[in-house]
Short mmCIF file of C-alpha atoms and ligand atoms in Angstrom, two decimals:
data_model
loop_
_atom_site.label_atom_id
_atom_site.label_comp_id
_atom_site.label_asym_id
_atom_site.label_seq_id
_atom_site.Cartn_x
_atom_site.Cartn_y
_atom_site.Cartn_z
CA UNK A 1 -2.22 -20.55 -4.13
CA UNK A 2 -2.73 -23.49 -7.28
CA UNK A 3 -3.92 -20.10 -9.65
CA UNK A 4 -0.33 -18.66 -8.51
CA UNK A 5 0.93 -22.32 -9.88
CA UNK A 6 -0.82 -22.07 -13.36
CA UNK A 7 -3.16 -25.29 -11.88
CA UNK A 8 -6.42 -25.89 -12.17
CA UNK A 9 -8.86 -24.12 -9.56
CA UNK A 10 -12.91 -23.99 -8.81
CA UNK A 11 -12.94 -20.50 -9.27
CA UNK A 12 -10.18 -17.81 -10.44
CA UNK A 13 -9.01 -16.55 -6.91
CA UNK A 14 -9.65 -12.91 -5.76
CA UNK A 15 -8.35 -10.84 -3.28
CA UNK A 16 -7.47 -7.04 -3.20
CA UNK A 17 -4.34 -4.78 -2.87
CA UNK A 18 -5.01 -2.13 0.10
CA UNK A 19 -8.60 -4.44 1.11
CA UNK A 20 -7.59 -3.65 4.18
CA UNK A 21 -7.79 -0.35 4.87
CA UNK A 22 -9.59 3.67 4.35
CA UNK A 23 -12.31 2.12 2.77
CA UNK A 24 -13.75 0.05 5.51
CA UNK A 25 -15.98 1.93 8.52
CA UNK A 26 -14.74 -0.59 10.73
CA UNK A 27 -10.83 0.36 9.55
CA UNK A 28 -11.39 4.02 10.46
CA UNK A 29 -12.87 3.38 13.35
CA UNK A 30 -10.20 1.19 15.12
CA UNK A 31 -7.70 3.32 13.50
CA UNK A 32 -9.19 6.71 15.51
CA UNK A 33 -6.46 6.79 18.08
CA UNK A 34 -3.69 4.80 16.53
CA UNK A 35 -0.92 6.08 14.05
CA UNK A 36 -0.23 4.41 10.56
CA UNK A 37 3.25 2.75 11.91
CA UNK A 38 2.23 2.16 15.35
CA UNK A 39 -0.90 0.32 14.09
CA UNK A 40 2.23 -1.97 11.90
CA UNK A 41 3.64 -2.39 14.95
CA UNK A 42 0.75 -4.08 17.19
CA UNK A 43 -0.22 -7.44 16.34
CA UNK A 44 -3.51 -7.53 18.11
CA UNK A 45 -4.33 -4.57 15.44
CA UNK A 46 -2.56 -6.02 13.01
CA UNK A 47 -4.28 -9.04 12.96
CA UNK A 48 -8.14 -7.28 13.62
CA UNK A 49 -7.45 -5.15 10.22
CA UNK A 50 -6.11 -7.76 8.41
CA UNK A 51 -9.32 -9.83 9.00
CA UNK A 52 -12.16 -7.41 8.60
CA UNK A 53 -12.00 -7.99 4.48
CA UNK A 54 -11.42 -11.14 5.10
CA UNK A 55 -15.00 -11.02 7.02
CA UNK A 56 -16.72 -8.76 5.40
CA UNK A 57 -15.49 -9.39 1.57
CA UNK A 58 -15.24 -13.51 1.56
CA UNK A 59 -11.86 -12.54 -0.23
CA UNK A 60 -9.77 -16.02 -1.11
CA UNK A 61 -6.83 -14.39 0.57
CA UNK A 62 -5.77 -12.25 3.43
CA UNK A 63 -2.80 -9.94 2.70
CA UNK A 64 -0.82 -8.76 5.99
CA UNK A 65 -1.89 -5.12 6.93
CA UNK A 66 1.85 -3.19 7.37
CA UNK A 67 3.47 -1.11 4.71
CA UNK A 68 6.30 -0.87 2.53
CA UNK A 69 8.22 1.74 4.58
CA UNK A 70 8.24 -0.53 7.47
CA UNK A 71 11.59 -2.19 7.25
CA UNK A 72 13.01 1.63 6.27
CA UNK A 73 11.66 2.22 9.73
CA UNK A 74 13.47 -0.80 10.91
CA UNK A 75 16.57 0.33 9.23
CA UNK A 76 16.99 3.13 11.53
CA UNK A 77 15.50 5.73 9.07
CA UNK A 78 13.78 8.77 10.27
CA UNK A 79 10.03 8.20 8.55
CA UNK A 80 6.72 9.06 9.36
CA UNK A 81 3.44 8.40 7.12
CA UNK A 82 1.61 11.20 6.56
CA UNK A 83 -2.44 11.30 6.23
CA UNK A 84 -3.22 12.44 2.84
CA UNK A 85 0.42 12.43 1.92
CA UNK A 86 2.08 9.01 2.19
CA UNK A 87 5.97 8.19 3.21
CA UNK A 88 7.95 11.42 4.35
CA UNK A 89 11.75 10.82 5.65
CA UNK A 90 12.85 13.24 7.38
CA UNK A 91 16.18 13.34 5.78
CA UNK A 92 16.23 12.49 1.80
CA UNK A 93 19.80 9.65 1.37
CA UNK A 94 21.41 11.75 -1.18
CA UNK A 95 25.41 11.09 -0.65
CA UNK A 96 27.52 7.61 -0.45
CA UNK A 97 27.72 9.19 3.18
CA UNK A 98 23.50 9.35 4.27
CA UNK A 99 24.28 5.60 3.20
CA UNK A 100 25.26 4.25 7.18
CA UNK A 101 21.77 6.08 8.06
CA UNK A 102 20.12 2.26 6.13
CA UNK A 103 21.53 -0.51 8.11
CA UNK A 104 20.89 -3.97 7.36
CA UNK A 105 17.51 -5.29 9.32
CA UNK A 106 17.33 -8.56 11.46
CA UNK A 107 14.54 -10.93 12.44
CA UNK A 108 14.59 -9.49 15.89
CA UNK A 109 13.66 -5.38 14.48
CA UNK A 110 10.92 -6.92 12.85
CA UNK A 111 9.76 -8.91 15.36
CA UNK A 112 5.80 -7.39 15.38
CA UNK A 113 5.81 -8.68 11.53
CA UNK A 114 6.36 -12.49 12.56
CA UNK A 115 4.56 -12.49 15.97
CA UNK A 116 1.17 -11.01 13.63
CA UNK A 117 1.25 -13.65 11.03
CA UNK A 118 1.68 -16.69 13.68
CA UNK A 119 -1.65 -15.18 14.73
CA UNK A 120 -3.13 -14.33 11.74
CA UNK A 121 -2.13 -18.10 10.34
CA UNK A 122 -3.77 -19.37 13.46
CA UNK A 123 -6.82 -17.30 12.83
CA UNK A 124 -7.56 -17.99 9.22
CA UNK A 125 -7.54 -21.51 9.22
CA UNK A 126 -7.37 -22.57 5.25
CA UNK A 127 -7.49 -19.14 4.19
CA UNK A 128 -3.93 -17.86 2.49
CA UNK A 129 -1.79 -15.30 3.99
CA UNK A 130 -0.17 -12.99 1.55
CA UNK A 131 3.22 -11.44 2.93
CA UNK A 132 4.40 -8.04 1.13
CA UNK A 133 7.31 -5.53 1.07
CA UNK A 134 8.22 -2.67 -1.19
CA UNK A 135 10.99 -3.17 -3.99
CA UNK A 136 14.00 -1.40 -3.88
CA UNK A 137 12.98 1.13 -6.57
CA UNK A 138 10.48 2.05 -5.12
CA UNK A 139 11.55 2.34 -1.83
CA UNK A 140 14.83 4.17 -2.94
CA UNK A 141 12.56 6.78 -4.52
CA UNK A 142 11.09 7.44 -1.16
CA UNK A 143 14.26 7.73 0.68
CA UNK A 144 15.71 9.98 -2.09
CA UNK A 145 13.05 12.18 -2.92
CA UNK A 146 11.88 12.11 1.04
CA UNK A 147 8.28 11.61 0.09
CA UNK A 148 6.13 10.46 -2.80
CA UNK A 149 7.06 12.43 -5.94
CA UNK A 150 5.61 12.90 -9.56
CA UNK A 151 8.86 13.29 -11.66
CA UNK A 152 11.14 11.40 -9.85
CA UNK A 153 13.90 13.91 -10.87
CA UNK A 154 16.28 13.46 -7.78
CA UNK A 155 15.97 9.49 -7.69
CA UNK A 156 16.69 9.84 -11.53
CA UNK A 157 19.82 12.57 -10.69
CA UNK A 158 21.36 10.24 -8.98
CA UNK A 159 20.85 6.75 -11.20
CA UNK A 160 22.86 8.63 -14.02
CA UNK A 161 25.17 10.81 -12.21
CA UNK A 162 25.91 8.19 -9.38
CA UNK A 163 25.62 4.91 -10.59
CA UNK A 164 27.95 3.46 -8.19
CA UNK A 165 25.77 4.94 -5.20
CA UNK A 166 22.59 3.95 -6.80
CA UNK A 167 23.57 0.78 -6.96
CA UNK A 168 24.86 0.28 -3.52
CA UNK A 169 21.62 1.66 -2.23
CA UNK A 170 19.64 -0.46 -4.38
CA UNK A 171 21.76 -3.85 -3.09
CA UNK A 172 21.49 -2.43 0.56
CA UNK A 173 17.55 -2.06 0.06
CA UNK A 174 17.52 -5.63 -1.64
CA UNK A 175 18.77 -7.09 1.72
CA UNK A 176 16.86 -5.48 3.83
CA UNK A 177 14.10 -6.34 1.29
CA UNK A 178 14.60 -9.96 1.35
CA UNK A 179 15.51 -10.10 5.22
CA UNK A 180 11.81 -8.40 5.68
CA UNK A 181 10.41 -11.38 3.44
CA UNK A 182 12.22 -14.22 4.91
CA UNK A 183 11.05 -13.08 8.12
CA UNK A 184 7.11 -13.55 7.36
CA UNK A 185 7.98 -16.74 5.44
CA UNK A 186 9.59 -18.35 8.03
CA UNK A 187 6.33 -17.36 10.05
CA UNK A 188 4.10 -18.64 8.00
CA UNK A 189 2.81 -16.47 5.26
CA UNK A 190 1.43 -18.41 1.98
CA UNK A 191 3.50 -15.95 -0.45
CA UNK A 192 4.68 -13.26 -1.36
CA UNK A 193 3.92 -10.22 -3.05
CA UNK A 194 6.92 -7.33 -4.06
CA UNK A 195 5.39 -4.14 -4.82
CA UNK A 196 7.61 -1.54 -7.27
CA UNK A 197 4.74 0.81 -7.30
CA UNK A 198 6.92 3.15 -9.14
CA UNK A 199 8.94 1.51 -11.93
CA UNK A 200 6.68 2.75 -14.72
CA UNK A 201 8.28 5.80 -14.18
CA UNK A 202 11.50 4.67 -16.26
CA UNK A 203 11.91 3.56 -19.84
CA UNK A 204 12.86 -0.67 -20.48
CA UNK A 205 16.12 0.04 -21.40
CA UNK A 206 16.97 2.26 -17.54
CA UNK A 207 14.38 -0.44 -15.31
CA UNK A 208 16.70 -3.31 -17.05
CA UNK A 209 20.12 -1.13 -16.24
CA UNK A 210 19.43 0.15 -13.13
CA UNK A 211 16.23 -1.71 -11.29
CA UNK A 212 15.51 -5.03 -12.90
CA UNK A 213 19.15 -6.66 -11.27
CA UNK A 214 17.93 -5.77 -7.55
CA UNK A 215 14.55 -6.49 -7.72
CA UNK A 216 15.96 -9.99 -9.42
CA UNK A 217 18.04 -10.84 -6.20
CA UNK A 218 15.00 -10.20 -3.84
CA UNK A 219 12.97 -13.04 -5.83
CA UNK A 220 15.93 -15.30 -6.88
CA UNK A 221 16.95 -15.07 -3.07
CA UNK A 222 13.21 -16.22 -2.19
CA UNK A 223 13.59 -19.37 -4.94
CA UNK A 224 14.38 -21.88 -2.10
CA UNK A 225 11.20 -20.69 0.12
CA UNK A 226 8.76 -22.49 -1.66
CA UNK A 227 5.94 -20.06 -1.72
CA UNK A 228 4.92 -18.13 -4.67
CA UNK A 229 6.24 -14.87 -5.51
CA UNK A 230 4.52 -11.61 -6.71
CA UNK A 231 5.58 -9.41 -8.67
CA UNK A 232 3.60 -5.84 -8.94
CA UNK A 233 4.27 -2.69 -10.84
CA UNK A 234 1.98 0.06 -11.90
CA UNK A 235 2.43 2.20 -15.87
CA UNK A 236 4.51 -0.88 -16.57
CA UNK A 237 2.88 -1.50 -19.82
CA UNK A 238 6.47 -1.51 -21.56
CA UNK A 239 8.29 -3.17 -18.78
CA UNK A 240 6.43 -6.40 -18.16
CA UNK A 241 8.80 -8.74 -20.70
CA UNK A 242 11.56 -7.25 -18.02
CA UNK A 243 9.30 -7.88 -14.65
CA UNK A 244 8.57 -11.26 -16.52
CA UNK A 245 12.46 -12.09 -16.21
CA UNK A 246 13.01 -10.67 -12.70
CA UNK A 247 12.11 -14.45 -11.26
CA UNK A 248 8.70 -13.89 -9.88
CA UNK A 249 6.02 -17.10 -9.96
CA UNK A 250 3.44 -14.42 -11.29
CA UNK A 251 2.94 -10.72 -12.51
CA UNK A 252 1.02 -8.66 -11.41
CA UNK A 253 -0.57 -6.34 -13.96
CA UNK A 254 -2.28 -2.61 -13.46
CA UNK A 255 -5.21 -1.49 -15.53
CA UNK A 256 -4.01 0.20 -18.77
CA UNK A 257 -2.62 -3.56 -20.43
CA UNK A 258 -5.56 -5.86 -21.20
CA UNK A 259 -4.57 -9.85 -19.33
CA UNK A 260 -4.20 -11.03 -22.80
CA UNK A 261 -1.20 -8.90 -24.37
CA UNK A 262 0.22 -9.04 -20.83
CA UNK A 263 0.43 -12.53 -19.90
CA UNK A 264 2.31 -12.78 -24.24
CA UNK A 265 4.51 -10.41 -23.08
CA UNK A 266 5.83 -11.48 -19.56
CA UNK A 267 5.46 -15.85 -20.81
CA UNK A 268 4.34 -18.71 -20.37
CA UNK A 269 5.72 -19.88 -17.58
CA UNK A 270 4.07 -17.50 -15.17
CA UNK A 271 0.77 -16.73 -13.94
CA UNK A 272 -0.80 -13.06 -13.92
CA UNK A 273 -2.38 -11.01 -11.56
CA UNK A 274 -5.40 -7.97 -11.90
CA UNK A 275 -6.32 -5.82 -13.59
CA UNK A 276 -9.92 -3.82 -12.54
CA UNK A 277 -9.19 -0.36 -13.01
CA UNK A 278 -10.26 0.69 -9.23
CA UNK A 279 -11.97 3.73 -10.68
CA UNK A 280 -14.29 1.33 -12.03
CA UNK A 281 -15.59 0.40 -8.67
CA UNK A 282 -16.97 4.60 -9.13
CA UNK A 283 -19.48 3.47 -11.86
CA UNK A 284 -22.69 1.60 -11.89
CA UNK A 285 -22.71 -2.17 -11.47
CA UNK A 286 -23.90 -2.92 -14.63
CA UNK A 287 -20.53 -1.25 -16.06
CA UNK A 288 -18.79 -3.29 -12.81
CA UNK A 289 -19.95 -6.55 -14.25
CA UNK A 290 -18.96 -5.68 -17.70
CA UNK A 291 -15.35 -4.95 -17.07
CA UNK A 292 -15.04 -7.95 -14.57
CA UNK A 293 -16.04 -10.72 -17.19
CA UNK A 294 -13.44 -8.63 -19.63
CA UNK A 295 -10.64 -9.09 -16.89
CA UNK A 296 -11.78 -12.84 -16.34
CA UNK A 297 -11.94 -13.57 -20.09
CA UNK A 298 -8.72 -12.00 -20.90
CA UNK A 299 -7.10 -13.87 -17.94
CA UNK A 300 -7.70 -17.72 -19.23
CA UNK A 301 -5.20 -16.37 -22.46
CA UNK A 302 -2.17 -16.95 -19.15
CA UNK A 303 -1.37 -19.71 -17.53
CA UNK A 304 -2.94 -18.90 -14.11
CA UNK A 305 -4.97 -15.74 -13.30
CA UNK A 306 -5.15 -14.63 -9.44
CA UNK A 307 -8.11 -11.82 -10.02
CA UNK A 308 -7.58 -8.28 -8.54
CA UNK A 309 -7.49 -4.50 -9.07
CA UNK A 310 -4.59 -2.91 -11.21
CA UNK A 311 -3.94 -1.27 -7.70
CA UNK A 312 -4.87 -0.41 -4.54
CA UNK A 313 -8.48 -0.56 -3.40
CA UNK A 314 -9.56 3.55 -3.43
CA UNK A 315 -9.98 5.13 -0.14
CA UNK A 316 -13.62 6.15 -1.34
CA UNK A 317 -14.89 3.36 -2.75
CA UNK A 318 -18.13 2.02 -1.50
CA UNK A 319 -16.74 -1.63 0.40
CA UNK A 320 -20.60 -3.36 -0.82
CA UNK A 321 -18.92 -2.98 -4.68
CA UNK A 322 -15.97 -5.13 -3.46
CA UNK A 323 -17.60 -7.92 -1.82
CA UNK A 324 -20.90 -8.02 -4.89
CA UNK A 325 -17.31 -7.88 -7.08
CA UNK A 326 -15.72 -10.90 -4.89
CA UNK A 327 -19.06 -13.19 -5.51
CA UNK A 328 -19.29 -12.07 -9.50
CA UNK A 329 -15.78 -13.50 -9.72
CA UNK A 330 -16.85 -16.54 -7.82
CA UNK A 331 -19.99 -17.18 -10.11
CA UNK A 332 -18.37 -16.56 -13.60
CA UNK A 333 -15.28 -18.27 -12.91
CA UNK A 334 -16.99 -21.77 -11.59
CA UNK A 335 -15.86 -24.58 -13.64
O1 UP2 B 401 -4.10 6.68 6.38
C1 UP2 B 401 -4.95 5.35 6.96
O2 UP2 B 401 -5.66 5.18 7.47
C2 UP2 B 401 -3.02 4.97 6.43
C3 UP2 B 401 -3.32 4.61 4.66
C4 UP2 B 401 -2.58 3.34 4.27
C5 UP2 B 401 -1.15 3.51 4.42
N1 UP2 B 401 -0.87 1.96 3.91
C6 UP2 B 401 -1.74 1.03 4.28
C7 UP2 B 401 -2.94 2.09 4.33
C8 UP2 B 401 -4.27 1.15 4.60
C9 UP2 B 401 -5.20 1.43 3.14
O3 UP2 B 401 -4.62 2.53 2.31
O4 UP2 B 401 -6.09 2.17 3.37
C10 UP2 B 401 -1.59 -0.26 4.07
C11 UP2 B 401 -0.81 -0.65 3.03
N2 UP2 B 401 0.12 -0.21 2.29
C12 UP2 B 401 0.24 -0.88 1.34
C13 UP2 B 401 0.09 -1.97 1.54
C14 UP2 B 401 -0.14 -3.08 0.08
C15 UP2 B 401 -1.65 -3.26 -0.49
O5 UP2 B 401 -1.48 -2.79 -1.58
O6 UP2 B 401 -2.36 -4.28 -0.56
C16 UP2 B 401 -1.11 -2.20 2.82
C17 UP2 B 401 -1.64 -3.07 3.10
C18 UP2 B 401 -3.36 -3.19 2.70
C19 UP2 B 401 -3.92 -4.30 3.48
O7 UP2 B 401 -4.10 -5.35 4.54
O8 UP2 B 401 -5.25 -4.67 2.69
C20 UP2 B 401 1.61 -0.75 0.45
C21 UP2 B 401 2.11 0.28 -0.02
N3 UP2 B 401 2.05 1.88 1.17
C22 UP2 B 401 2.64 2.61 -0.31
C23 UP2 B 401 2.76 2.09 -0.99
C24 UP2 B 401 3.73 2.98 -2.51
C25 UP2 B 401 2.45 3.90 -3.24
O9 UP2 B 401 1.47 3.96 -2.60
O10 UP2 B 401 2.90 4.95 -2.60
C26 UP2 B 401 1.99 0.82 -1.35
C27 UP2 B 401 1.98 -0.04 -2.80
C28 UP2 B 401 0.88 -0.43 -2.69
C29 UP2 B 401 0.02 0.48 -3.49
O11 UP2 B 401 1.08 1.11 -4.79
O12 UP2 B 401 -0.77 0.99 -3.81
C30 UP2 B 401 3.10 3.94 0.77
C31 UP2 B 401 1.72 4.37 1.45
N4 UP2 B 401 1.48 4.17 2.54
C32 UP2 B 401 0.40 4.46 2.67
C33 UP2 B 401 -0.31 6.10 1.78
C34 UP2 B 401 -1.08 6.62 2.04
C35 UP2 B 401 -1.24 7.85 2.91
C36 UP2 B 401 -1.96 8.58 2.36
O13 UP2 B 401 -2.50 9.08 1.48
O14 UP2 B 401 -2.77 8.67 3.98
C37 UP2 B 401 0.75 5.77 1.29
C38 UP2 B 401 1.40 6.32 -0.11
C39 UP2 B 401 -0.39 5.67 -1.45
O15 UP2 B 401 -0.81 5.52 -0.87
O16 UP2 B 401 -0.22 6.91 -1.94
C40 UP2 B 401 -0.42 4.16 4.60
#
């Protein structure tokens, strides 16, 4: 967590988005007979799954095994996570009348998450636990499209065509997201990450008008909580300056923008996280080592650097490559 605040560290800390999950045989075994959303609601299972990559890779942080759509289900949305597809929403939100299907959530609605965090904090000892939530735009895109999208045509049709409904929807999502993160913070996570995975679908002007105020509402509302806030998106090269204004302590960068260029856009008050291309882990080790050393060298331009991939671990990744990568980052960055 010191790196998140730009404080000196013995080595660059490293963890991986999606470190728990399909790349691990032990995950696939434990998930054989339980659905994804169900697994997120069982604290014993969440604890075991979250610990698997920490034991195997010796990463410097754990990330809570959950999903960005968990708070939407708690808010009353009829959705499922379909393997090979992703989140699928039975009745997409398209009109003002549909908004009523999205209720505010209380800590009780997601009490299983608080229980998971408390169990994990007990098991993890000195290893910090990172909590997370999806950002309003990314959640809105699933709710409006009804599932994953490449074009976001229905999302943008509402954004341009009915700004009043758009801002009402994102404001409600900001409230749900803030409550979900607050539950995790109150239960003891050491940091939180806000995932705006699909913000890269927007121009900077549209991001600033339609998205930034709502992400800033979430991040600003947690300023008093005393834990570092990480804000991440994909395809965000032209959005980094604006994302840096949303109120996070750290900005997660995808693999397309070198970290020395990214920090120039994000500004000297914030640390950076990332940003090895997850696909590099499918190349030979000499390529992984070369690219990891480049990321570490470029990360030194920022006031603080947390090593990560530029997006989540890909399901077919060889887990041994991740274990070797952690060791390399620790060795190369040792001060
Ligand atoms: O089939 C399974 O076993 C469940 C797959 C799985 C899901 N959430 C999961 C896991 C564990 C894992 O990644 O292996 C578990 C999951 N989802 C997420 C996280 C946080 C993180 O990325 O570290 C985590 C926890 C990872 C960890 O604890 O290490 C967050 C998440 N879910 C989602 C998104 C947005 C997005 O990626 O579309 C995002 C934002 C992160 C990102 O951009 O990668 C939505 C989502 N949830 C899910 C999927 C995969 C559906 C499929 O292709 O089968 C998808 C869509 C997708 O990844 O394309 C389900």
